[in-house]
PDB file of C-alpha atoms in Angstrom:
ATOM      1  CA  MET A 121     -26.037  32.341 -23.079  1.00  0.00           C
ATOM      2  CA  THR A 122     -22.836  31.105 -21.388  1.00  0.00           C
ATOM      3  CA  LYS A 123     -20.405  32.972 -19.209  1.00  0.00           C
ATOM      4  CA  GLU A 124     -16.698  32.378 -19.570  1.00  0.00           C
ATOM      5  CA  SER A 125     -14.552  32.070 -16.486  1.00  0.00           C
ATOM      6  CA  LYS A 126     -12.210  34.969 -15.899  1.00  0.00           C
ATOM      7  CA  VAL A 127      -9.819  32.967 -13.705  1.00  0.00           C
ATOM      8  CA  VAL A 128      -6.205  33.601 -14.640  1.00  0.00           C
ATOM      9  CA  LYS A 129      -4.438  30.242 -14.994  1.00  0.00           C
ATOM     10  CA  THR A 130      -0.929  31.612 -15.461  1.00  0.00           C
ATOM     11  CA  ARG A 131      -0.643  33.013 -11.957  1.00  0.00           C
ATOM     12  CA  PRO A 132       1.915  31.124  -9.812  1.00  0.00           C
ATOM     13  CA  LYS A 133       0.618  29.126  -6.860  1.00  0.00           C
ATOM     14  CA  TYR A 134       1.514  30.412  -3.405  1.00  0.00           C
ATOM     15  CA  GLY A 135       0.961  28.618  -0.120  1.00  0.00           C
ATOM     16  CA  GLY A 136      -0.709  25.289   0.439  1.00  0.00           C
ATOM     17  CA  ARG A 137       0.923  21.872   0.574  1.00  0.00           C
ATOM     18  CA  ALA A 138       3.942  21.041  -1.494  1.00  0.00           C
ATOM     19  CA  ALA A 139       3.469  18.265  -4.042  1.00  0.00           C
ATOM     20  CA  GLY A 140       3.902  14.801  -2.517  1.00  0.00           C
ATOM     21  CA  VAL A 141       3.259  15.895   1.070  1.00  0.00           C
ATOM     22  CA  PRO A 142       0.323  13.917   2.517  1.00  0.00           C
ATOM     23  CA  ASN A 143      -2.743  15.640   3.875  1.00  0.00           C
ATOM     24  CA  LYS A 144      -2.377  16.356   7.621  1.00  0.00           C
ATOM     25  CA  LEU A 145      -5.554  14.420   8.509  1.00  0.00           C
ATOM     26  CA  THR A 146      -4.471  11.456   6.377  1.00  0.00           C
ATOM     27  CA  ALA A 147      -1.097  11.379   8.134  1.00  0.00           C
ATOM     28  CA  GLN A 148      -2.829  11.542  11.539  1.00  0.00           C
ATOM     29  CA  ALA A 149      -5.242   8.756  10.593  1.00  0.00           C
ATOM     30  CA  ARG A 150      -2.405   6.510   9.413  1.00  0.00           C
ATOM     31  CA  GLU A 151      -0.473   7.218  12.599  1.00  0.00           C
ATOM     32  CA  ALA A 152      -3.532   6.371  14.725  1.00  0.00           C
ATOM     33  CA  ILE A 153      -4.088   3.105  12.840  1.00  0.00           C
ATOM     34  CA  ALA A 154      -0.415   2.182  13.181  1.00  0.00           C
ATOM     35  CA  LEU A 155      -0.550   2.922  16.924  1.00  0.00           C
ATOM     36  CA  PHE A 156      -3.730   0.847  17.299  1.00  0.00           C
ATOM     37  CA  VAL A 157      -2.199  -2.086  15.420  1.00  0.00           C
ATOM     38  CA  ASP A 158       1.034  -1.873  17.416  1.00  0.00           C
ATOM     39  CA  ASP A 159      -0.782  -1.635  20.764  1.00  0.00           C
ATOM     40  CA  ASN A 160      -3.189  -4.474  19.942  1.00  0.00           C
ATOM     41  CA  ALA A 161      -0.812  -6.858  18.165  1.00  0.00           C
ATOM     42  CA  PRO A 162      -1.052  -9.573  20.857  1.00  0.00           C
ATOM     43  CA  ARG A 163      -4.871  -9.364  20.947  1.00  0.00           C
ATOM     44  CA  LEU A 164      -5.034  -9.206  17.166  1.00  0.00           C
ATOM     45  CA  ALA A 165      -3.047 -12.442  16.991  1.00  0.00           C
ATOM     46  CA  GLN A 166      -5.488 -14.047  19.461  1.00  0.00           C
ATOM     47  CA  TRP A 167      -8.510 -12.853  17.458  1.00  0.00           C
ATOM     48  CA  LEU A 168      -7.047 -14.142  14.205  1.00  0.00           C
ATOM     49  CA  ASP A 169      -6.187 -17.477  15.849  1.00  0.00           C
ATOM     50  CA  ALA A 170      -9.773 -17.742  17.131  1.00  0.00           C
ATOM     51  CA  VAL A 171     -11.114 -17.171  13.606  1.00  0.00           C
ATOM     52  CA  ALA A 172      -8.579 -19.507  11.984  1.00  0.00           C
ATOM     53  CA  ASN A 173      -8.928 -22.326  14.526  1.00  0.00           C
ATOM     54  CA  GLY A 174     -12.573 -21.808  15.447  1.00  0.00           C
ATOM     55  CA  ASP A 175     -14.075 -21.418  18.890  1.00  0.00           C
ATOM     56  CA  PRO A 176     -16.172 -24.379  20.072  1.00  0.00           C
ATOM     57  CA  ALA A 177     -17.423 -22.394  23.090  1.00  0.00           C
ATOM     58  CA  HIS A 178     -19.104 -19.904  20.748  1.00  0.00           C
ATOM     59  CA  ASP A 179     -19.965 -22.407  17.987  1.00  0.00           C
ATOM     60  CA  VAL A 180     -17.504 -20.785  15.544  1.00  0.00           C
ATOM     61  CA  LYS A 181     -16.109 -23.135  12.897  1.00  0.00           C
ATOM     62  CA  PRO A 182     -12.437 -22.917  11.836  1.00  0.00           C
ATOM     63  CA  ASN A 183     -11.933 -20.549   8.915  1.00  0.00           C
ATOM     64  CA  PRO A 184      -8.242 -19.922   8.140  1.00  0.00           C
ATOM     65  CA  ALA A 185      -9.082 -18.214   4.821  1.00  0.00           C
ATOM     66  CA  LYS A 186     -11.235 -15.634   6.644  1.00  0.00           C
ATOM     67  CA  ALA A 187      -8.472 -15.091   9.216  1.00  0.00           C
ATOM     68  CA  PHE A 188      -6.002 -14.379   6.408  1.00  0.00           C
ATOM     69  CA  GLU A 189      -8.494 -12.029   4.743  1.00  0.00           C
ATOM     70  CA  LEU A 190      -8.940 -10.126   8.015  1.00  0.00           C
ATOM     71  CA  PHE A 191      -5.178  -9.938   8.504  1.00  0.00           C
ATOM     72  CA  GLN A 192      -4.736  -8.514   5.002  1.00  0.00           C
ATOM     73  CA  SER A 193      -7.434  -5.917   5.554  1.00  0.00           C
ATOM     74  CA  VAL A 194      -5.738  -4.677   8.731  1.00  0.00           C
ATOM     75  CA  ILE A 195      -2.167  -4.761   7.457  1.00  0.00           C
ATOM     76  CA  GLU A 196      -3.156  -2.907   4.276  1.00  0.00           C
ATOM     77  CA  TYR A 197      -3.409   0.307   6.282  1.00  0.00           C
ATOM     78  CA  HIS A 198      -0.101  -0.223   8.058  1.00  0.00           C
ATOM     79  CA  VAL A 199       2.056  -1.365   5.127  1.00  0.00           C
ATOM     80  CA  PRO A 200       1.287   0.327   1.816  1.00  0.00           C
ATOM     81  CA  LYS A 201       0.617  -1.786  -1.260  1.00  0.00           C
ATOM     82  CA  LEU A 202       3.239  -1.772  -3.957  1.00  0.00           C
ATOM     83  CA  ALA A 203       2.170  -0.489  -7.335  1.00  0.00           C
ATOM     84  CA  ARG A 204       2.488  -2.761 -10.332  1.00  0.00           C
ATOM     85  CA  THR A 205       5.138  -1.782 -12.807  1.00  0.00           C
ATOM     86  CA  GLU A 206       5.272  -2.977 -16.378  1.00  0.00           C
ATOM     87  CA  VAL A 207       8.595  -2.904 -18.167  1.00  0.00           C
ATOM     88  CA  THR A 208       8.408  -2.674 -21.942  1.00  0.00           C
ATOM     89  CA  GLY A 209      10.778  -2.107 -24.818  1.00  0.00           C
ATOM     90  CA  ALA A 210      10.816   0.789 -27.251  1.00  0.00           C
ATOM     91  CA  ASP A 211       7.375   2.150 -28.168  1.00  0.00           C
ATOM     92  CA  GLY A 212       5.668  -0.260 -25.746  1.00  0.00           C
ATOM     93  CA  GLY A 213       6.953  -3.319 -27.594  1.00  0.00           C
ATOM     94  CA  SER A 214       8.676  -6.402 -26.276  1.00  0.00           C
ATOM     95  CA  LEU A 215      11.641  -6.001 -23.985  1.00  0.00           C
ATOM     96  CA  VAL A 216      14.833  -7.321 -25.520  1.00  0.00           C
ATOM     97  CA  VAL A 217      17.512  -8.549 -23.131  1.00  0.00           C
ATOM     98  CA  GLU A 218      20.964  -9.143 -24.585  1.00  0.00           C
ATOM     99  CA  ILE A 219      23.436 -11.125 -22.521  1.00  0.00           C
ATOM    100  CA  VAL A 220      27.055 -10.657 -23.470  1.00  0.00           C
ATOM    101  CA  ARG A 221      29.642 -13.003 -22.047  1.00  0.00           C
ATOM    102  CA  TYR A 222      33.216 -11.850 -22.020  1.00  0.00           C
ATOM    103  CA  ALA A 223      36.071 -14.314 -22.111  1.00  0.00           C
ATOM    104  CA  ASP A 224      38.557 -14.312 -19.251  1.00  0.00           C
ATOM    105  CA  THR A 225      41.663 -12.659 -20.692  1.00  0.00           C
ATOM    106  CA  SER A 226      43.838 -12.983 -17.594  1.00  0.00           C
ATOM    107  CA  SER A 227      46.925 -15.155 -17.953  1.00  0.00           C
ATOM    108  CA  LYS A 228      47.029 -18.490 -16.166  1.00  0.00           C
TER     109      LYS A 228
END
């Protein structure tokens, strides 16, 4: 035996966040990360240089690829990634580009 929900789905929504407005905690977290990155930019550059160039005193070999990977992981939270966009023609088919060249009709 199953019970059906009696929730009315036609009732308008009141209160809450408006669509597109980020969660308050998410906004605070992003602000904190941005502040941390901004305040530690000089040290971050030193840390990345140490990874990229190695540190003989601590027996760390140069690893520029790892330094770039670390940089990307930090910057990802400060600068949002762009979404991929695919442009297609009608009904998802090929995109047709027509170039029309007009003759110069001005008198010389």
